[in-house]
Amino acid sequence: MSNKIVIRDCRIVDVSQDIDSSGDIIIENNKVLDLVVHKPGLKPDYADFEVVEASGFMAMPGFIDIHTHLREPGFEHKETIATGTLAAIKGGFTSVCPMPNTNPVNDNPTVTTFIIKRAMKRGSCNVYPIGAITKGQNGEELAEMGMMLEAGCVAFSDDGKPVMNALVMKRALEYSKVFGVPLISHCEDMSLTAMGVMNEGYLATLLGLEGIPRSSEELIVSRDIMLAGYAGARLHIAHVSTRGSVDIIRRAKASGVQVTAETCPHYFTITEDAVKGYNTDAKVNPPLRCAEDIEAIKEGLRDGTIDVIATDHAPHHADEKVLEFDRAPSGISGLETALSLSLRLVDEGVLTYSDLCKKISYEPSKIFGIGKGTLKKGACADITIIDTKKEFIVSKSKLLSKGKNTPFEGMNLMGMPVAVVVKGKYINVLEL
Ligand code: DOR
């Protein structure tokens, strides 16, 4: 395709400019040249441009997933940078931020550079790595954040594990403050999680499975908020799953702590009931909770307590998920269902399309300083084009991710990406 493209006659939703109107997006090279909002009688002529007719579709600044597991290096049987980024664009994400729990762990600039170079060579979308907080994610010695930032990391996390030692977390927050980047906390008190594999409660007892109490998450949410407040540092809470966490974060924000938070589509869509039948595709950490948690998470999204919708795309090999429930790894393959599940929130009146744009593009960019999430003139041309009315049934066999571990198999969903533009390159995702 040419380097001069017009996405014509779509509904443009761009919260960064407070736009929700029909119009045309003009792209030249890899940048947004202009947005033409339609006015009666105005019919611009785009003689030199390749025109993509998009009437009936919606366009937003490209989605950014700040919580993805691409598994490379080390776990290529679960996912690779090539397959994970292909799944990302299929799901409408033009940028992803891979977590550091690879092998070797992304705790030094060599691994960061490897990921970036591999993504440039084999990736389908932009990749902004997240470095580890501690060496080897062992929770003991701080990793070289400065060097990893120089190599291209955008934030730090030991995701998959908490930083259990409060002194280490305090020092990590103080250190990250020097660079002004957020630390992402995987909130889990391992002494409370112990051998737990699903939400603690009646169902866990019935199934004979060890439970993970909500307090396992909430204690570390509280602790890290206190430490961030003390250090004056930026904290981002990963994968919020409980009503209590939403309350704690809401109060912390009101008191001025620099805290942001994300949740994932599975935490506002399904409950622990999905585990019935020992369904390992519904085994995830933190675990799926209950209806009251879903309600609180929706309210948190609605009132801005939860800033971001992220996927926590955690692909695993089918041979690993076929194990007994307590032996199977935690994780849900999320990139290719996130948009459709999030659109249900618009349908339910929890979010507007502009809110969705904010939570899946604008805020992720702002929090991680990525400089995207907008269709302003001169911005990088990263765009997601959606058919909000297209219905489909989730099918593992159609996922482009190597990870087929979705608990949404067979679910009827509405709304899917039809195309993306990544750095000015138009990709019809329906042909992937
Ligand atoms: O369910 C999860 N899977 N939660 C995490 O925090 C890590 C992730 C993984 O890496 O598989």
Coordinates of C-alpha atoms and ligand atoms in Angstrom, one line a residue:
M1 CA 0.0 0.0 0.0
S2 CA 1.1 3.6 -0.6
N3 CA 2.5 5.8 2.1
K4 CA -0.4 8.2 1.6
I5 CA -3.6 6.7 2.9
V6 CA -7.0 8.1 3.9
I7 CA -9.3 6.2 6.2
R8 CA -12.5 7.6 4.9
D9 CA -15.9 8.2 6.5
C10 CA -15.5 6.5 9.9
R11 CA -16.6 7.4 13.4
I12 CA -13.4 8.9 14.9
V13 CA -13.2 8.6 18.7
D14 CA -10.1 10.3 20.1
V15 CA -10.4 11.3 23.8
S16 CA -7.1 13.2 23.6
Q17 CA -8.8 15.8 21.4
D18 CA -12.3 15.2 22.8
I19 CA -13.5 14.1 19.3
D20 CA -16.4 11.7 18.7
S21 CA -17.5 12.6 15.1
S22 CA -17.5 11.1 11.7
G23 CA -14.6 12.1 9.4
D24 CA -11.5 11.0 7.6
I25 CA -8.0 10.3 8.9
I26 CA -5.3 11.3 6.6
I27 CA -2.0 9.5 6.9
E28 CA 1.3 10.3 5.2
N29 CA 4.4 8.2 5.7
N30 CA 4.1 7.1 9.3
K31 CA 2.2 10.1 10.7
V32 CA -1.3 11.5 11.0
L33 CA -1.3 14.4 8.5
D34 CA -4.7 15.6 9.5
L35 CA -8.2 14.7 10.7
V36 CA -11.1 16.0 8.6
V37 CA -14.2 16.1 10.7
H38 CA -17.2 16.0 8.3
K39 CA -19.2 19.1 7.8
P40 CA -22.4 19.3 5.7
G41 CA -21.6 19.9 2.0
L42 CA -17.9 19.2 2.5
K43 CA -16.6 16.3 0.4
P44 CA -12.8 16.5 0.2
D45 CA -11.0 15.1 -2.8
Y46 CA -8.0 12.9 -2.0
A47 CA -6.5 12.6 -5.4
D48 CA -3.0 11.4 -4.5
F49 CA -4.1 9.2 -1.7
E50 CA -5.1 5.5 -1.4
V51 CA -8.6 5.6 0.1
V52 CA -9.8 3.0 2.5
E53 CA -13.6 3.2 2.8
A54 CA -14.5 2.8 6.4
S55 CA -18.1 3.9 6.7
G56 CA -19.9 2.1 9.4
F57 CA -16.6 1.5 11.3
M58 CA -15.1 3.3 14.2
A59 CA -11.4 4.4 14.5
M60 CA -9.5 5.1 17.7
P61 CA -5.9 5.8 18.4
G62 CA -4.1 2.4 18.4
F63 CA -4.7 0.2 21.5
I64 CA -1.8 -0.2 23.9
D65 CA -1.6 -3.3 26.1
I66 CA 0.5 -2.5 29.1
H67 CA 0.4 -6.1 30.4
T68 CA 1.4 -8.8 27.9
H69 CA 3.4 -12.0 28.2
L70 CA 5.3 -12.6 24.9
R71 CA 7.3 -15.5 26.5
E72 CA 10.4 -14.9 24.4
P73 CA 13.2 -15.5 25.2
G74 CA 12.9 -18.9 26.9
F75 CA 9.3 -20.1 26.6
E76 CA 8.8 -20.1 22.8
H77 CA 6.6 -23.2 23.1
K78 CA 4.0 -21.0 24.8
E79 CA 4.4 -17.9 22.5
T80 CA 7.0 -16.0 20.5
I81 CA 7.4 -12.3 19.8
A82 CA 6.2 -13.1 16.3
T83 CA 3.0 -15.0 17.3
G84 CA 2.2 -12.8 20.3
T85 CA 2.4 -9.5 18.3
L86 CA 0.3 -11.1 15.5
A87 CA -2.3 -12.0 18.1
A88 CA -2.0 -8.4 19.3
I89 CA -2.9 -6.8 16.0
K90 CA -5.7 -9.4 15.5
G91 CA -7.0 -8.0 18.8
G92 CA -6.6 -4.4 17.7
F93 CA -3.4 -3.7 19.8
T94 CA -0.8 -1.7 17.9
S95 CA 1.6 -1.6 20.9
V96 CA 2.3 -4.1 23.7
C97 CA 4.4 -4.1 26.8
P98 CA 5.8 -7.5 27.5
M99 CA 6.4 -8.5 31.1
P100 CA 9.9 -9.6 32.1
N101 CA 9.2 -13.2 33.4
T102 CA 11.0 -14.7 30.5
N103 CA 14.1 -17.0 30.6
P104 CA 16.5 -15.3 31.1
V105 CA 14.4 -12.7 33.0
N106 CA 14.5 -9.3 31.4
D107 CA 16.5 -7.8 34.2
N108 CA 19.4 -6.3 32.2
P109 CA 19.9 -4.3 29.0
T110 CA 21.1 -7.3 27.0
V111 CA 17.7 -9.0 27.3
T112 CA 15.9 -5.7 26.7
T113 CA 17.9 -5.2 23.6
F114 CA 17.3 -8.7 22.4
I115 CA 13.5 -8.2 22.8
I116 CA 13.5 -4.9 21.0
K117 CA 15.6 -6.2 18.1
R118 CA 13.6 -9.4 17.7
A119 CA 10.4 -7.3 17.7
M120 CA 11.8 -5.0 15.0
K121 CA 12.6 -8.1 12.9
R122 CA 9.7 -10.4 13.5
G123 CA 7.1 -8.3 15.3
S124 CA 3.8 -7.0 13.8
C125 CA 3.3 -4.2 16.3
N126 CA 5.3 -1.8 18.5
V127 CA 6.9 -3.5 21.6
Y128 CA 7.9 -1.6 24.7
P129 CA 9.5 -4.0 27.2
I130 CA 8.9 -3.9 31.0
G131 CA 12.1 -4.7 33.0
A132 CA 12.3 -6.6 36.2
I133 CA 12.4 -4.8 39.5
T134 CA 14.8 -7.3 41.1
K135 CA 17.5 -9.4 39.6
G136 CA 16.1 -12.7 38.4
Q137 CA 12.7 -11.6 39.9
N138 CA 14.0 -13.0 43.1
G139 CA 12.8 -10.1 45.2
E140 CA 16.3 -9.5 46.7
E141 CA 18.6 -7.3 44.8
L142 CA 17.4 -4.4 42.6
A143 CA 18.0 -4.7 38.9
E144 CA 19.8 -1.9 36.9
M145 CA 16.8 0.2 36.1
G146 CA 18.7 3.0 34.6
M147 CA 20.5 0.8 32.1
M148 CA 17.3 -1.0 31.1
L149 CA 15.5 2.4 30.6
E150 CA 18.3 3.4 28.3
A151 CA 17.9 0.2 26.4
G152 CA 14.2 0.8 25.9
C153 CA 12.2 -0.4 28.9
V154 CA 9.2 1.8 29.9
A155 CA 8.4 0.5 33.4
F156 CA 9.4 -2.1 35.9
S157 CA 7.7 -5.1 37.5
D158 CA 8.3 -8.5 38.9
D159 CA 4.9 -9.6 37.6
G160 CA 4.1 -13.2 38.1
K161 CA 5.5 -12.7 41.6
P162 CA 5.2 -9.9 44.2
V163 CA 8.2 -8.2 45.7
M164 CA 7.6 -9.8 49.1
N165 CA 10.2 -7.9 51.1
A166 CA 8.8 -4.5 52.0
L167 CA 12.3 -3.0 52.4
V168 CA 13.2 -4.1 48.9
M169 CA 10.0 -2.6 47.5
K170 CA 10.6 0.6 49.4
R171 CA 14.1 0.9 47.9
A172 CA 12.8 0.0 44.4
L173 CA 10.2 2.8 44.7
E174 CA 12.8 5.3 45.8
Y175 CA 15.1 4.2 43.0
S176 CA 12.4 4.4 40.3
K177 CA 11.5 7.9 41.5
V178 CA 14.9 9.1 40.3
F179 CA 13.8 8.1 36.8
G180 CA 10.1 9.1 37.1
V181 CA 8.9 5.8 35.8
P182 CA 6.1 3.7 37.4
L183 CA 6.7 0.4 39.3
I184 CA 4.0 -2.1 38.5
S185 CA 3.0 -4.2 41.5
H186 CA 1.8 -7.7 41.2
C187 CA -0.1 -7.7 44.5
E188 CA 0.0 -11.0 46.2
D189 CA 1.0 -11.9 49.8
M190 CA 2.6 -15.3 49.2
S191 CA 2.1 -16.3 52.9
L192 CA -1.7 -15.9 52.4
T193 CA -1.8 -17.4 48.9
A194 CA 0.2 -20.4 50.2
M195 CA -1.0 -23.4 48.1
G196 CA -4.1 -21.6 46.9
V197 CA -5.2 -22.1 43.2
M198 CA -8.6 -20.4 43.0
N199 CA -10.7 -17.8 44.9
E200 CA -11.2 -18.8 48.6
G201 CA -14.8 -19.6 49.5
Y202 CA -17.6 -22.0 49.3
L203 CA -16.9 -23.1 45.7
A204 CA -13.2 -23.9 46.5
T205 CA -14.3 -26.0 49.4
L206 CA -16.9 -27.8 47.2
L207 CA -14.3 -28.5 44.6
G208 CA -11.7 -29.6 47.2
L209 CA -9.2 -26.9 46.0
E210 CA -7.1 -24.6 48.1
G211 CA -8.4 -21.0 48.1
I212 CA -6.6 -17.7 47.7
P213 CA -8.2 -15.0 49.9
R214 CA -8.9 -11.5 48.7
S215 CA -6.7 -10.3 51.5
S216 CA -3.7 -11.8 49.7
E217 CA -4.1 -9.1 47.0
E218 CA -5.4 -6.3 49.2
L219 CA -2.6 -6.4 51.8
I220 CA 0.0 -5.8 49.2
V221 CA -2.1 -3.2 47.4
S222 CA -2.3 -1.3 50.8
R223 CA 1.4 -1.9 51.6
D224 CA 2.6 -0.7 48.2
I225 CA 0.4 2.4 48.3
M226 CA 1.8 3.3 51.7
L227 CA 5.3 2.8 50.4
A228 CA 4.7 4.8 47.3
G229 CA 3.1 7.6 49.3
Y230 CA 6.1 7.6 51.6
A231 CA 8.6 7.6 48.8
G232 CA 6.6 10.1 46.6
A233 CA 7.0 7.6 43.8
R234 CA 4.7 6.3 41.0
L235 CA 3.0 3.0 41.5
H236 CA 0.8 1.1 39.1
I237 CA -1.4 -1.8 40.4
A238 CA -1.6 -4.7 38.0
H239 CA -4.7 -6.9 37.4
V240 CA -7.1 -5.7 40.1
S241 CA -9.5 -8.5 41.0
T242 CA -11.2 -7.6 44.2
R243 CA -13.8 -5.1 45.5
G244 CA -11.5 -4.3 48.5
S245 CA -8.6 -3.4 46.1
V246 CA -10.9 -1.0 44.2
D247 CA -11.8 0.7 47.5
I248 CA -8.2 1.0 48.7
I249 CA -7.1 2.5 45.4
R250 CA -10.0 4.9 45.4
R251 CA -9.1 6.2 48.8
A252 CA -5.4 6.4 48.0
K253 CA -6.1 8.5 44.9
A254 CA -8.3 10.8 46.9
S255 CA -5.4 11.3 49.4
G256 CA -3.0 12.3 46.6
V257 CA -0.8 9.1 46.3
Q258 CA 0.5 8.8 42.7
V259 CA -1.2 5.5 42.1
T260 CA -2.8 4.1 38.9
A261 CA -4.5 0.8 38.3
E262 CA -5.5 -1.7 35.7
T263 CA -7.9 -4.6 35.5
C264 CA -8.4 -7.2 32.8
P265 CA -11.5 -8.3 30.9
H266 CA -11.8 -11.6 32.7
Y267 CA -12.1 -9.8 36.0
F268 CA -15.2 -7.8 34.8
T269 CA -16.7 -10.6 32.8
I270 CA -16.7 -14.0 34.5
T271 CA -16.7 -15.3 38.1
E272 CA -15.1 -18.2 39.9
D273 CA -18.0 -20.3 38.5
A274 CA -15.9 -20.6 35.3
V275 CA -13.6 -22.9 37.3
K276 CA -16.4 -25.5 37.8
G277 CA -15.4 -28.8 36.1
Y278 CA -11.8 -28.0 37.0
N279 CA -11.5 -25.9 33.9
T280 CA -7.8 -25.0 33.8
D281 CA -8.4 -22.3 31.1
A282 CA -10.1 -20.4 33.9
K283 CA -7.1 -20.7 36.3
V284 CA -5.5 -17.3 36.5
N285 CA -3.6 -15.3 39.1
P286 CA -5.1 -13.4 40.8
P287 CA -8.1 -15.8 40.6
L288 CA -11.5 -15.1 39.2
R289 CA -13.7 -13.8 42.0
C290 CA -17.4 -13.2 42.6
A291 CA -20.3 -11.1 41.3
E292 CA -19.8 -8.4 43.9
D293 CA -16.2 -8.0 42.8
I294 CA -17.3 -7.6 39.2
E295 CA -19.7 -4.9 40.2
A296 CA -17.0 -3.0 42.2
I297 CA -14.5 -3.3 39.3
K298 CA -17.1 -1.9 36.9
E299 CA -17.8 0.9 39.3
G300 CA -14.0 1.5 39.6
L301 CA -13.8 1.7 35.8
R302 CA -16.7 4.0 35.6
D303 CA -15.5 6.5 38.2
G304 CA -11.9 6.5 37.1
T305 CA -10.4 4.6 40.0
I306 CA -9.2 2.0 37.5
D307 CA -7.4 3.8 34.7
V308 CA -6.5 1.1 32.3
I309 CA -7.9 -2.1 30.7
A310 CA -5.0 -4.4 30.1
T311 CA -5.1 -8.0 28.9
D312 CA -2.5 -9.9 31.1
H313 CA -2.3 -12.1 28.0
A314 CA -0.7 -15.2 29.5
P315 CA -0.4 -17.9 26.9
H316 CA 0.4 -21.4 28.0
H317 CA 1.0 -24.6 26.0
A318 CA -2.0 -27.0 25.8
D319 CA 0.1 -29.8 27.4
E320 CA 0.6 -27.6 30.5
K321 CA -3.1 -26.6 30.8
V322 CA -4.2 -30.3 30.4
L323 CA -2.7 -31.0 33.8
E324 CA -4.7 -31.4 37.1
F325 CA -6.1 -28.1 38.2
D326 CA -3.7 -27.5 41.0
R327 CA -0.7 -28.4 38.8
A328 CA -1.6 -26.4 35.7
P329 CA -0.1 -22.9 35.3
S330 CA -2.1 -19.8 35.8
G331 CA -3.0 -17.6 32.9
I332 CA -5.5 -16.6 30.2
S333 CA -4.8 -15.9 26.5
G334 CA -6.4 -12.5 26.3
L335 CA -5.2 -10.3 23.4
E336 CA -7.8 -11.5 20.9
T337 CA -10.9 -11.2 23.1
A338 CA -10.1 -8.0 25.1
L339 CA -11.8 -5.6 22.8
S340 CA -15.1 -7.5 22.4
L341 CA -15.3 -8.1 26.1
S342 CA -14.6 -4.4 26.8
L343 CA -17.3 -3.4 24.3
R344 CA -19.8 -5.1 26.5
L345 CA -19.1 -2.4 29.1
V346 CA -20.2 0.2 26.5
D347 CA -23.3 -1.8 25.8
E348 CA -24.1 -2.0 29.5
G349 CA -23.6 1.8 29.9
V350 CA -20.6 1.4 32.2
L351 CA -18.3 3.2 29.8
T352 CA -18.7 5.4 26.7
Y353 CA -16.6 4.8 23.6
S354 CA -14.5 7.8 24.7
D355 CA -14.0 6.2 28.1
L356 CA -12.9 3.0 26.3
C357 CA -10.5 4.9 24.2
K358 CA -9.1 6.4 27.4
K359 CA -8.6 3.1 29.1
I360 CA -7.2 1.1 26.3
S361 CA -5.1 3.7 24.5
Y362 CA -4.8 7.2 26.0
E363 CA -4.0 6.3 29.7
P364 CA -1.7 3.4 28.9
S365 CA 0.4 5.8 26.8
K366 CA 0.3 8.5 29.4
I367 CA 1.2 6.3 32.3
F368 CA 4.1 4.7 30.5
G369 CA 5.2 7.8 28.7
I370 CA 4.9 6.1 25.3
G371 CA 3.9 9.3 23.4
K372 CA 1.0 7.6 21.6
G373 CA -2.8 7.3 22.3
T374 CA -3.7 10.2 20.1
L375 CA -4.6 11.0 16.5
K376 CA -3.4 14.6 16.8
K377 CA -1.7 16.0 13.7
G378 CA 1.9 14.8 13.6
A379 CA 1.2 11.8 15.9
C380 CA 2.5 8.4 14.9
A381 CA -0.1 6.8 12.7
D382 CA -1.1 3.9 15.0
I383 CA -4.9 3.3 14.6
T384 CA -7.4 0.7 15.4
I385 CA -10.4 0.3 13.2
I386 CA -13.4 -1.5 14.7
D387 CA -16.7 -3.0 13.5
T388 CA -18.7 -2.6 16.6
K389 CA -21.6 -4.6 15.2
K390 CA -19.8 -7.7 14.0
E391 CA -20.9 -10.8 15.9
F392 CA -18.7 -13.9 16.3
I393 CA -18.2 -16.9 18.5
V394 CA -14.9 -17.3 20.3
S395 CA -13.1 -20.3 19.0
K396 CA -9.7 -21.5 20.3
S397 CA -8.9 -22.8 16.8
K398 CA -9.1 -19.3 15.4
L399 CA -6.8 -17.7 17.9
L400 CA -3.5 -16.6 16.3
S401 CA -1.7 -16.8 19.7
K402 CA 0.0 -20.0 20.4
G403 CA -1.9 -19.9 23.7
K404 CA -5.4 -21.4 23.2
N405 CA -6.1 -21.1 26.9
T406 CA -9.3 -19.0 26.9
P407 CA -12.2 -19.5 29.2
F408 CA -14.4 -17.7 26.7
E409 CA -14.6 -20.6 24.2
G410 CA -18.0 -20.7 22.5
M411 CA -19.1 -17.3 23.9
N412 CA -21.1 -15.1 21.5
L413 CA -19.4 -11.6 21.3
M414 CA -20.1 -8.5 19.3
G415 CA -17.5 -6.1 18.0
M416 CA -14.1 -6.8 16.6
P417 CA -11.1 -5.0 15.0
V418 CA -11.2 -5.1 11.2
A419 CA -7.9 -3.3 10.5
V420 CA -5.0 -1.6 12.2
V421 CA -2.5 0.9 11.1
V422 CA 0.9 0.4 12.7
K423 CA 3.4 3.3 12.1
G424 CA 1.5 4.2 8.9
K425 CA 1.2 0.6 7.6
Y426 CA -2.3 -0.5 7.0
I427 CA -3.1 -4.1 7.9
N428 CA -6.5 -5.8 7.2
V429 CA -6.7 -8.0 10.3
L430 CA -9.6 -10.0 8.9
E431 CA -7.1 -11.5 6.4
L432 CA -4.7 -12.7 9.1
Ligands
DOR1 O1 -2.2 -15.8 35.6 C1 -1.2 -15.2 35.5 N1 -0.3 -15.7 34.6 N2 -0.8 -14.3 36.4 C2 0.4 -13.7 36.4 O2 0.6 -12.8 37.2 C3 1.5 -14.3 35.6 C4 0.9 -14.9 34.4 C5 1.9 -15.7 33.6 O3 3.0 -15.3 33.4 O4 1.6 -16.8 33.2

